[in-house]
PDB file of C-alpha atoms in Angstrom:
ATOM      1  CA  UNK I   1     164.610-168.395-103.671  1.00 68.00           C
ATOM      2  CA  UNK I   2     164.526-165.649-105.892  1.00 66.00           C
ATOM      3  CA  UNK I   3     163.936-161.826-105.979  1.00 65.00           C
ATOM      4  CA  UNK I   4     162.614-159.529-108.298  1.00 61.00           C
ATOM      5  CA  UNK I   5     162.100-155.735-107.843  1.00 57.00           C
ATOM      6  CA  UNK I   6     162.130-156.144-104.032  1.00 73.00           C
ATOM      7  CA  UNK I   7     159.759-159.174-104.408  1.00 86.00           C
ATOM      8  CA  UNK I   8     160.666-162.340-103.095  1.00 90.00           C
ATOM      9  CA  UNK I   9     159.333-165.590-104.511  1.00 92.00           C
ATOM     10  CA  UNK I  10     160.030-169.418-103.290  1.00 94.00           C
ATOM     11  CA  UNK I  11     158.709-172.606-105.069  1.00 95.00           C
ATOM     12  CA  UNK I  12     158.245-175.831-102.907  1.00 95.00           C
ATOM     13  CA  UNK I  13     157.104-179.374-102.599  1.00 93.00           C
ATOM     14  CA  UNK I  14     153.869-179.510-100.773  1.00 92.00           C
ATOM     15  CA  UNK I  15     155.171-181.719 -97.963  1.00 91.00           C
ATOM     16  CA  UNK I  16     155.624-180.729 -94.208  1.00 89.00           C
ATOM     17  CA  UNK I  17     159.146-180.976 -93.934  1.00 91.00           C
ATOM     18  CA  UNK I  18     159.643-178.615 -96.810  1.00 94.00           C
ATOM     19  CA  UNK I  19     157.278-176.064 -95.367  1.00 94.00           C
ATOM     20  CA  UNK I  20     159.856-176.084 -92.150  1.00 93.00           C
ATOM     21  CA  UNK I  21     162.679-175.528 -94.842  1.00 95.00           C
ATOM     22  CA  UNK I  22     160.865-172.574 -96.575  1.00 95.00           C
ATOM     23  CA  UNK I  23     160.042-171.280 -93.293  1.00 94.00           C
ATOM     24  CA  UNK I  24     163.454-170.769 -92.596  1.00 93.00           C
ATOM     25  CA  UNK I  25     164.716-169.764 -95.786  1.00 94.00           C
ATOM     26  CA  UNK I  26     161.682-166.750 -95.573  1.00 93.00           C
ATOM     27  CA  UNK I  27     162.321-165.865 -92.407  1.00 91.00           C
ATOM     28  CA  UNK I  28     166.064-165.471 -93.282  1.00 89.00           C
ATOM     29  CA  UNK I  29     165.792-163.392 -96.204  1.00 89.00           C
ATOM     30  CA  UNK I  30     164.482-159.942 -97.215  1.00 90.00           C
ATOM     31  CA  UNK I  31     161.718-158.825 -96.787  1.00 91.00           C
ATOM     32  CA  UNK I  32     160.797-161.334 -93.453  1.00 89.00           C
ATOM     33  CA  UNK I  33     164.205-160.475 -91.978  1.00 86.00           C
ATOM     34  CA  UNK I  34     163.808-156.467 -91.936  1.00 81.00           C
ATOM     35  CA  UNK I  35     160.328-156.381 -89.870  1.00 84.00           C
ATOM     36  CA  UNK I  36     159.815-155.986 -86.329  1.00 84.00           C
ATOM     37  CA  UNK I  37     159.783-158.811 -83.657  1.00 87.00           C
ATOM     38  CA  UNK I  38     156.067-158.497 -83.464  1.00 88.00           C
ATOM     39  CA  UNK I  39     155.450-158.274 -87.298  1.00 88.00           C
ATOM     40  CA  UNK I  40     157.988-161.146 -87.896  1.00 89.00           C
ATOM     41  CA  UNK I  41     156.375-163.487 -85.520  1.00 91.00           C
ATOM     42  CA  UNK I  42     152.812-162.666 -87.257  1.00 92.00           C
ATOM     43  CA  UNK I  43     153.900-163.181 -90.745  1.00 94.00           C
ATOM     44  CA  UNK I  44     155.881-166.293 -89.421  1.00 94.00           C
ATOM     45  CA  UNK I  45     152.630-167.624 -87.636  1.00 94.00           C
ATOM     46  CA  UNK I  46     150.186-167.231 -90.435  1.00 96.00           C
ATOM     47  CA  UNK I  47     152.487-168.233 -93.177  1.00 96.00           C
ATOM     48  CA  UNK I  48     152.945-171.508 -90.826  1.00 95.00           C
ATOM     49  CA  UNK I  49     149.537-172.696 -90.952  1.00 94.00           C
ATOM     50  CA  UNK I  50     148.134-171.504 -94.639  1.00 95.00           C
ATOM     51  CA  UNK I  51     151.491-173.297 -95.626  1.00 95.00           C
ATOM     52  CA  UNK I  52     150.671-176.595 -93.996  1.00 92.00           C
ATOM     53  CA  UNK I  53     146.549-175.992 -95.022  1.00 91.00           C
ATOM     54  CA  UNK I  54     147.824-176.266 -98.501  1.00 93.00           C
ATOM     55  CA  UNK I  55     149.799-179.545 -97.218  1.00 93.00           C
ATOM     56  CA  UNK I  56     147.057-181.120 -95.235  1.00 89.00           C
ATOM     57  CA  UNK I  57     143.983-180.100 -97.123  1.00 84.00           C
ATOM     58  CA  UNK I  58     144.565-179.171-100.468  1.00 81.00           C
ATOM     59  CA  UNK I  59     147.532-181.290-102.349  1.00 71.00           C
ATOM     60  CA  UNK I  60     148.236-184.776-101.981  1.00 67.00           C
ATOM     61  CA  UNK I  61     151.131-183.766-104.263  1.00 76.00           C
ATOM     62  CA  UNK I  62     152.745-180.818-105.736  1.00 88.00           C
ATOM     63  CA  UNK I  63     154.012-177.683-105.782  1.00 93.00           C
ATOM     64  CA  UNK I  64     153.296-174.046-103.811  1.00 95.00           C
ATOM     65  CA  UNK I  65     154.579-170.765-104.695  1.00 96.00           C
ATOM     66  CA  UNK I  66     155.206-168.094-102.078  1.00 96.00           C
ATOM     67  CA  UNK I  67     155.493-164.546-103.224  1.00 96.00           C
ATOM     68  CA  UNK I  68     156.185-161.526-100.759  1.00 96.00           C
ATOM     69  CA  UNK I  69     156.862-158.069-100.413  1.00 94.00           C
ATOM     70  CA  UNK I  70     156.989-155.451 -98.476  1.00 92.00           C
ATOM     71  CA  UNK I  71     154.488-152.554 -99.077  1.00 90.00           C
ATOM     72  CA  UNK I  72     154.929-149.286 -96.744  1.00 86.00           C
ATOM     73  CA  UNK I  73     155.259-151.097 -93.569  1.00 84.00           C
ATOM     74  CA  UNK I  74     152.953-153.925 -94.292  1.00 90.00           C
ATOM     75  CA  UNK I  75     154.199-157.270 -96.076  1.00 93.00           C
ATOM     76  CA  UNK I  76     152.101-158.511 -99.006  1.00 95.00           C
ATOM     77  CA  UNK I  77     151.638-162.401 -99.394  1.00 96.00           C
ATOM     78  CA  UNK I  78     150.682-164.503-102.176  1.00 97.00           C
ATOM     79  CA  UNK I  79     150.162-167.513-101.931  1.00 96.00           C
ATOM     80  CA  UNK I  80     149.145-170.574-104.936  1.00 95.00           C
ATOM     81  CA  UNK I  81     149.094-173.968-105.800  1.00 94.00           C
ATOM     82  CA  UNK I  82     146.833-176.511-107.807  1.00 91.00           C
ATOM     83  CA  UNK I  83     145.761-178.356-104.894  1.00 91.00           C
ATOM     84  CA  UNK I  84     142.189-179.236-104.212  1.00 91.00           C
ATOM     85  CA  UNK I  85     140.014-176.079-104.013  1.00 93.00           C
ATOM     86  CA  UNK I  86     138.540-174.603-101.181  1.00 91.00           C
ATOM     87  CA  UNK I  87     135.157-175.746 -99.894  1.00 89.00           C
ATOM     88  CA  UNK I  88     132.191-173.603-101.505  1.00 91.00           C
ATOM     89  CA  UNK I  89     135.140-171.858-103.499  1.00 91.00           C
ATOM     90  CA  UNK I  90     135.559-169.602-100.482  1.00 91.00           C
ATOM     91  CA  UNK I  91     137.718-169.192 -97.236  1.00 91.00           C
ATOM     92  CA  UNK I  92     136.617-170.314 -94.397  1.00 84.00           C
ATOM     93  CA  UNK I  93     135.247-168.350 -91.982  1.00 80.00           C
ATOM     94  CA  UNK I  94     137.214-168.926 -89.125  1.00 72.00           C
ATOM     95  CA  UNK I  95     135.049-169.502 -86.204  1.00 72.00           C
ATOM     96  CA  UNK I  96     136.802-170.230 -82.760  1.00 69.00           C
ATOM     97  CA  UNK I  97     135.606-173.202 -81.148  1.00 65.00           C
ATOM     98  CA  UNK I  98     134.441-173.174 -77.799  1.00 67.00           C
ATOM     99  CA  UNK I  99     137.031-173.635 -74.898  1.00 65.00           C
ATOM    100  CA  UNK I 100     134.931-176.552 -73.347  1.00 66.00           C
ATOM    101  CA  UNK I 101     135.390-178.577 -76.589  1.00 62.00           C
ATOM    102  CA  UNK I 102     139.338-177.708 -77.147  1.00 55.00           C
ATOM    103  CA  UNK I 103     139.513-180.038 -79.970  1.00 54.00           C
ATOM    104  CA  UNK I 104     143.113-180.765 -81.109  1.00 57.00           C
ATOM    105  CA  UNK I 105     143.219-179.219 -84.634  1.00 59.00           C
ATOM    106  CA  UNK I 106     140.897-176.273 -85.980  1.00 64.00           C
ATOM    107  CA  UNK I 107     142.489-173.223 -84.788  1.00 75.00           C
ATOM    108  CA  UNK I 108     144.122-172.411 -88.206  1.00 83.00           C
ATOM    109  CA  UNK I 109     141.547-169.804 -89.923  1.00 88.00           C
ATOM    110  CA  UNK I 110     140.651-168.198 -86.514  1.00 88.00           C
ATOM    111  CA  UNK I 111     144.580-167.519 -86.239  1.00 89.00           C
ATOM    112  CA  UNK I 112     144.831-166.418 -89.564  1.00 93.00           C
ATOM    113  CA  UNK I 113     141.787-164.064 -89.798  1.00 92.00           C
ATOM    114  CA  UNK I 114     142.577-162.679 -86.584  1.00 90.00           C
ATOM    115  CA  UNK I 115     146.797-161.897 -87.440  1.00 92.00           C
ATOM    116  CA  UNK I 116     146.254-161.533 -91.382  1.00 94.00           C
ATOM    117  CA  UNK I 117     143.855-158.356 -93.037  1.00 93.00           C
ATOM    118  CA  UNK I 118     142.880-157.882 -96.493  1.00 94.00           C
ATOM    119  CA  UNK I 119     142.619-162.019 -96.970  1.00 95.00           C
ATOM    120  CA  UNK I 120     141.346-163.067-100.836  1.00 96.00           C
ATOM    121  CA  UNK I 121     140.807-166.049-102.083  1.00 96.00           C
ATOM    122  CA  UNK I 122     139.863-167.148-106.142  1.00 96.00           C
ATOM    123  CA  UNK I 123     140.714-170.331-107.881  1.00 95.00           C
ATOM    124  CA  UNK I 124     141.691-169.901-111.855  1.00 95.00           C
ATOM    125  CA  UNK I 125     142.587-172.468-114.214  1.00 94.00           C
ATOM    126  CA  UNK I 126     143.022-175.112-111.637  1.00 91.00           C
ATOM    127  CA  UNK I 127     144.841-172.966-109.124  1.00 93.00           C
ATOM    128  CA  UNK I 128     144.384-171.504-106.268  1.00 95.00           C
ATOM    129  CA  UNK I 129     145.242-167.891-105.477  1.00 96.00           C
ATOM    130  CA  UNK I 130     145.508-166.408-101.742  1.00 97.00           C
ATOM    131  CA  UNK I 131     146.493-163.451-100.581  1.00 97.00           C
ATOM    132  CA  UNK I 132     146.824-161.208 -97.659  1.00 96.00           C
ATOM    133  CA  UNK I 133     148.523-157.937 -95.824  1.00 95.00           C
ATOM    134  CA  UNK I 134     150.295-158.784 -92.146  1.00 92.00           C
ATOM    135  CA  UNK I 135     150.664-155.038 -91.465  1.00 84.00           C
ATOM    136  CA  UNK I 136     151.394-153.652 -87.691  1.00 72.00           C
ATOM    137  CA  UNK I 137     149.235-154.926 -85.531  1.00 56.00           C
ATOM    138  CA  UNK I 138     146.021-152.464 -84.830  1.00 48.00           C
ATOM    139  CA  UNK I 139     143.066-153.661 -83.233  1.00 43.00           C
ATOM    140  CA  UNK I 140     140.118-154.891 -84.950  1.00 45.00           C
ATOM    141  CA  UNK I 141     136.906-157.064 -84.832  1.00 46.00           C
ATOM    142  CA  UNK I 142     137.864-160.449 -82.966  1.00 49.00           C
ATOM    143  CA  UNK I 143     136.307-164.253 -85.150  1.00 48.00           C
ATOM    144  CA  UNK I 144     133.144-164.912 -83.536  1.00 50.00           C
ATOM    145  CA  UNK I 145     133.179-168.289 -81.596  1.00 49.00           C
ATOM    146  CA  UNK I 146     131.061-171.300 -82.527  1.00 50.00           C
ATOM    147  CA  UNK I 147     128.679-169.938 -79.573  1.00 49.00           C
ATOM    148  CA  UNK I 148     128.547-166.848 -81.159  1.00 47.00           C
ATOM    149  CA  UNK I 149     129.804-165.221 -77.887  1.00 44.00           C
ATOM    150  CA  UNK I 150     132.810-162.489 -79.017  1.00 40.00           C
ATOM    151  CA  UNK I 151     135.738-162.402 -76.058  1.00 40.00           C
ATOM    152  CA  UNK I 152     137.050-159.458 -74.801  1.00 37.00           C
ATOM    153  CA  UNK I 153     140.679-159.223 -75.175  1.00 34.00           C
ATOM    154  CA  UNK I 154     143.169-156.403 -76.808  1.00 38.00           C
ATOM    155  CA  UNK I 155     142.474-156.985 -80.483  1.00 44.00           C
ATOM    156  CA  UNK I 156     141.741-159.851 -82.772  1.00 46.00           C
ATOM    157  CA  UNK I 157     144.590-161.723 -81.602  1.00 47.00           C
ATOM    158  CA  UNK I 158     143.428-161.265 -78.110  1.00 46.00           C
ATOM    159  CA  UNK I 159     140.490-162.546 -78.941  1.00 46.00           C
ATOM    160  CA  UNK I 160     142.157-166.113 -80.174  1.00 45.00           C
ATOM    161  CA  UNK I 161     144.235-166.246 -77.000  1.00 45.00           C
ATOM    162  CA  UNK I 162     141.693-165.778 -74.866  1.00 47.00           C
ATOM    163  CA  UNK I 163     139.700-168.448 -77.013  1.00 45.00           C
ATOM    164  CA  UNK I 164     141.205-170.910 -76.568  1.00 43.00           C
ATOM    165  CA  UNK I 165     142.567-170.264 -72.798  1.00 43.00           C
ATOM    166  CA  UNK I 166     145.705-172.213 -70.889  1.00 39.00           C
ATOM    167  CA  UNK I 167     145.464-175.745 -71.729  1.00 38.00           C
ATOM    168  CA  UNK I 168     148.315-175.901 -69.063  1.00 36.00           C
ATOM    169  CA  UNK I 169     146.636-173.584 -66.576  1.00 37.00           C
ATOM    170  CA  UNK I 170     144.674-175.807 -63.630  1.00 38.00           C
ATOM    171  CA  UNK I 171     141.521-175.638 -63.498  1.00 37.00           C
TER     172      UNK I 171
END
């Protein structure tokens, strides 16, 4: 891991158990360690699943760079690799899928729109480039569902929780 000008930056494999390691390593150092709970758990949460996106989706093989800082009280993440680009050269948009379906994987871009602001996405020279802000949490417009219905809840993570419900609730 390495800092630079109150930047930190981490290079690693593109393989799940090394995204666990990195996780760690993040969460450990400045600027991950010096947020609040809430903002912690956030950055943890979406850095967690655009980390193993990258894994899954994009790179067979390879290598991802992390870079982070903390701006004000917001953290600024960056995010590359030369994985397979996104489909249509955009992100995706992150629609929640409908509680009667609850299929076991697909909650990923919901959960990050709804925790991350400010998200870009461009590919250059064979690499891909994201970015966001995980800033304290404010309310804001909740990802639509594939029904198109919006659910009430406090804020855009409200919204994903009450999405996708209590699998372990009865019925």
């Amino acid at each position: 891991m390495r800092r630079d000008g109150g930047e930190t930056g981490l290079v690693l494999d593109s393989h799940p158990l090394a995204v666990r390691g990195a996780l760690r390593q993040l969460l450990d150092a400045p600027p991950l360690d010096g947020l609040d709970e809430e903002a912690r758990w956030r950055a943890e949460l979406v850095l967690a699943e655009v980390l193993n996106n990258v894994v899954v989706h994009g790179q067979l093989r390879g290598r991802i760079a992390v870079r982070l800082r903390l701006e004000g009280q917001a953290l600024i993440c960056r995010i590359s690799d030369q994985g397979r680009p996104l489909p249509g050269g955009r992100l995706p948009d992150g629609v929640l899928p409908t509680p009667e379906t609850l299929p076991e994987g697909g909650f990923g871009w919901p959960l990050i729109r709804a925790l991350a602001s400010d998200l870009e996405y461009r590919r250059a020279e064979g690499v891909n480039h994201l970015s966001f802000r995980i800033g304290p949490a404010s309310p804001g417009p909740e990802p639509p569902r594939q029904d198109g219905l919006r659910q009430a809840g406090a804020g855009k993570a409200g919204a994903v929780a009450a999405a996708l419900g209590n699998p372990f609730q009865a019925p």
